[in-house]
XYZ file of C-alpha atoms in Angstrom:
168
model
C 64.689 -49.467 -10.368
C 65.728 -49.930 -6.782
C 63.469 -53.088 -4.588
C 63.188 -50.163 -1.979
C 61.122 -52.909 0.249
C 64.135 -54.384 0.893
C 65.414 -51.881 2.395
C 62.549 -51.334 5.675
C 64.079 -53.350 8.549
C 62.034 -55.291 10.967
C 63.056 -54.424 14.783
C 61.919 -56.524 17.235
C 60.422 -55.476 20.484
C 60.620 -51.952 19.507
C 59.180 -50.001 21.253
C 58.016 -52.791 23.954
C 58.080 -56.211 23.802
C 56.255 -58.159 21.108
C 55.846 -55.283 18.637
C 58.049 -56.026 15.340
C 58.749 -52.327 14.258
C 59.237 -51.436 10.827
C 62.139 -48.986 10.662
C 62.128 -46.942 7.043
C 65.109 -45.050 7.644
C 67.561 -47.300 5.803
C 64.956 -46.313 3.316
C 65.183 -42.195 3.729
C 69.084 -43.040 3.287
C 68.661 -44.431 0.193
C 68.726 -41.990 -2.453
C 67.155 -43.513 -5.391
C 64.683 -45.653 -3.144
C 63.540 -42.881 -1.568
C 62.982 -40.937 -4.809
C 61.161 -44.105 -6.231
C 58.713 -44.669 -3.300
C 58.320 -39.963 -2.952
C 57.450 -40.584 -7.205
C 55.217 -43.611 -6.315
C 53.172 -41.865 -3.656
C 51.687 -39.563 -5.413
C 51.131 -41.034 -8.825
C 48.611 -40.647 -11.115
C 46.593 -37.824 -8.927
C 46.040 -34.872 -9.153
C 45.744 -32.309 -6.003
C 46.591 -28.810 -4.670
C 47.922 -29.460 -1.482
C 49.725 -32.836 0.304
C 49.131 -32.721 4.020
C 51.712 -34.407 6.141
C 50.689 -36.165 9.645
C 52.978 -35.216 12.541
C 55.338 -36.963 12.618
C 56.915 -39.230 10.534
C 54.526 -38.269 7.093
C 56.400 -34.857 7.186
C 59.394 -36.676 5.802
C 57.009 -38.297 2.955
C 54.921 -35.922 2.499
C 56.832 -32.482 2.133
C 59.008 -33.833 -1.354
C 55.812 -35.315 -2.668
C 54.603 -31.573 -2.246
C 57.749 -29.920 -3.350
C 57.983 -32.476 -6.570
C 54.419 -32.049 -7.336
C 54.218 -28.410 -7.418
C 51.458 -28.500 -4.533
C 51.517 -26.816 -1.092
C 52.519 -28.511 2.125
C 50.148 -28.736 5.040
C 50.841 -30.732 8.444
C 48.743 -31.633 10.186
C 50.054 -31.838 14.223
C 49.717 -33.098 17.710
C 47.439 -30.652 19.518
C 48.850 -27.091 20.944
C 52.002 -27.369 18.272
C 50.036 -24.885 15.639
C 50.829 -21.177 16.140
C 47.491 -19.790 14.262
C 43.481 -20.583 14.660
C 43.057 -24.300 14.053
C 40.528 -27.109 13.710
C 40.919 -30.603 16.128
C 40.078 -33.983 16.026
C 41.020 -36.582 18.290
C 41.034 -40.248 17.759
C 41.237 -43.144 20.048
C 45.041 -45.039 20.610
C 45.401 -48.463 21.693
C 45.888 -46.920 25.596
C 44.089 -43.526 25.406
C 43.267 -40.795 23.186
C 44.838 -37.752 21.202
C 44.055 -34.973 19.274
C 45.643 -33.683 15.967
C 45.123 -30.032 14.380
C 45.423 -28.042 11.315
C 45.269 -24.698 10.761
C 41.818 -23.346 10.099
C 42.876 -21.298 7.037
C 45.276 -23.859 5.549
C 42.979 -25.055 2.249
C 40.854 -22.870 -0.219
C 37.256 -23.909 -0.712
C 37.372 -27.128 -3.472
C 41.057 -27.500 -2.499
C 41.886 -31.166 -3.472
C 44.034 -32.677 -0.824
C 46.611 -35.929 -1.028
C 46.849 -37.201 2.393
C 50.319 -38.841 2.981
C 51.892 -41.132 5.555
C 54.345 -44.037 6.373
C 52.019 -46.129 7.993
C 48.192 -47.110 8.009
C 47.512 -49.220 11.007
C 44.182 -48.765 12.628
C 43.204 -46.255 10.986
C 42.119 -43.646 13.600
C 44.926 -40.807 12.469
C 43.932 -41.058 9.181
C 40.284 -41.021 9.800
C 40.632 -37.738 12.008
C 42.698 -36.157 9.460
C 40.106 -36.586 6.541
C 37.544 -35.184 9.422
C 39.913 -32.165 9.522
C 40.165 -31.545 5.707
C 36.701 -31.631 4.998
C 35.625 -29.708 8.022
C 38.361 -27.104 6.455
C 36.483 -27.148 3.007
C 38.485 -28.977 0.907
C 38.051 -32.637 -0.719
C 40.235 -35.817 -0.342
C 41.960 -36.703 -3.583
C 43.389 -39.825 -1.670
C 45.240 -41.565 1.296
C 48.369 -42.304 0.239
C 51.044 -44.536 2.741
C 54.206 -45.933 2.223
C 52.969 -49.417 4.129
C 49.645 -50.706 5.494
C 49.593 -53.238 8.059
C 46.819 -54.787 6.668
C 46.221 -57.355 9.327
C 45.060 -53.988 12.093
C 42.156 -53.155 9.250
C 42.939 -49.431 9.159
C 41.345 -49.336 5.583
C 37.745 -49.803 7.087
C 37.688 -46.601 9.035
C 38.346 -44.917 5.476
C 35.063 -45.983 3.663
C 34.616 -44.252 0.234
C 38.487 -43.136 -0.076
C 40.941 -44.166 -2.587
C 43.496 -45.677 -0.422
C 46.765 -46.700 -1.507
C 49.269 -48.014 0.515
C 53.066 -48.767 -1.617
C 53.706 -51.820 0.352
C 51.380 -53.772 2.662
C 52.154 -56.058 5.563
């Protein structure tokens, strides 16, 4: 079993000054830690479909999908969706955006795993349950590969089974 922790980098002042980034891709390189932590995500639950937030939970979310036998569903930045959708926007440290799915993307009673690589504050996540449910379908779980636990993204989540592999 690989420590695939060891393996997320800090970067400091990335992107600005005084914000240590952790960089996963040393991770993605990894074969066996990346298999580890795509097997880890999703274990023990049981859903139809994995949604993916733009951008960096497409790379998470898509093999947890794939190895799962589920559908894939991303969920993206405003005006990137080619069919009807559903929006939500959410508030960012400076400003605001908006995220979308498509309106037909779950079944009625669809249960959905929500994946990511990060919880911070919360506020993509949040919008992103907002769009499932709107959609019709139920929220199995959040599912991240690392919570900063210190920005208290977990309290805009109330009533969800949150599980984050790693928290900082």
């Amino acid at each position: 079993m690989t420590d695939w922790t060891a393996l997320i980098r800090d970067i400091p002042d990335y992107p600005k000054p005084g914000i240590l980034f952790k960089d996963i891709t040393p991770l993605l390189a990894d074969h066996a830690a990346f298999t580890q932590v795509v097997d880890e995500l999703a274990d023990g639950l049981v859903f139809d479909k994995v949604v993916g937030i733009e951008a960096r939970g497409f790379i998470l979310a898509a093999p947890v999908a794939y190895r799962s036998g589920a559908g894939f569903v991303p969920v993206r930045k405003k005006g990137k969706l080619p069919a009807e959708t559903l929006e939500a926007s959410y508030d960012l440290e400076y400003g605001s955006a908006t995220i979308e799915v498509h309106a037909d993307a779950f079944a009625p009673g669809d249960r959905v795993l929500i994946v990511d690589d990060v919880l911070a504050t919360g506020g993509t996540a949040h919008a992103t349950v907002e769009l499932v449910r709107r959609a019709g379908a139920e929220i199995t779980a959040v599912s991240v590969l690392m919570e900063l636990s210190f920005l208290s993204g977990r309290d805009r989540l109330p009533g969800l089974d949150v599980r984050a592999l790693v928290s900082v």
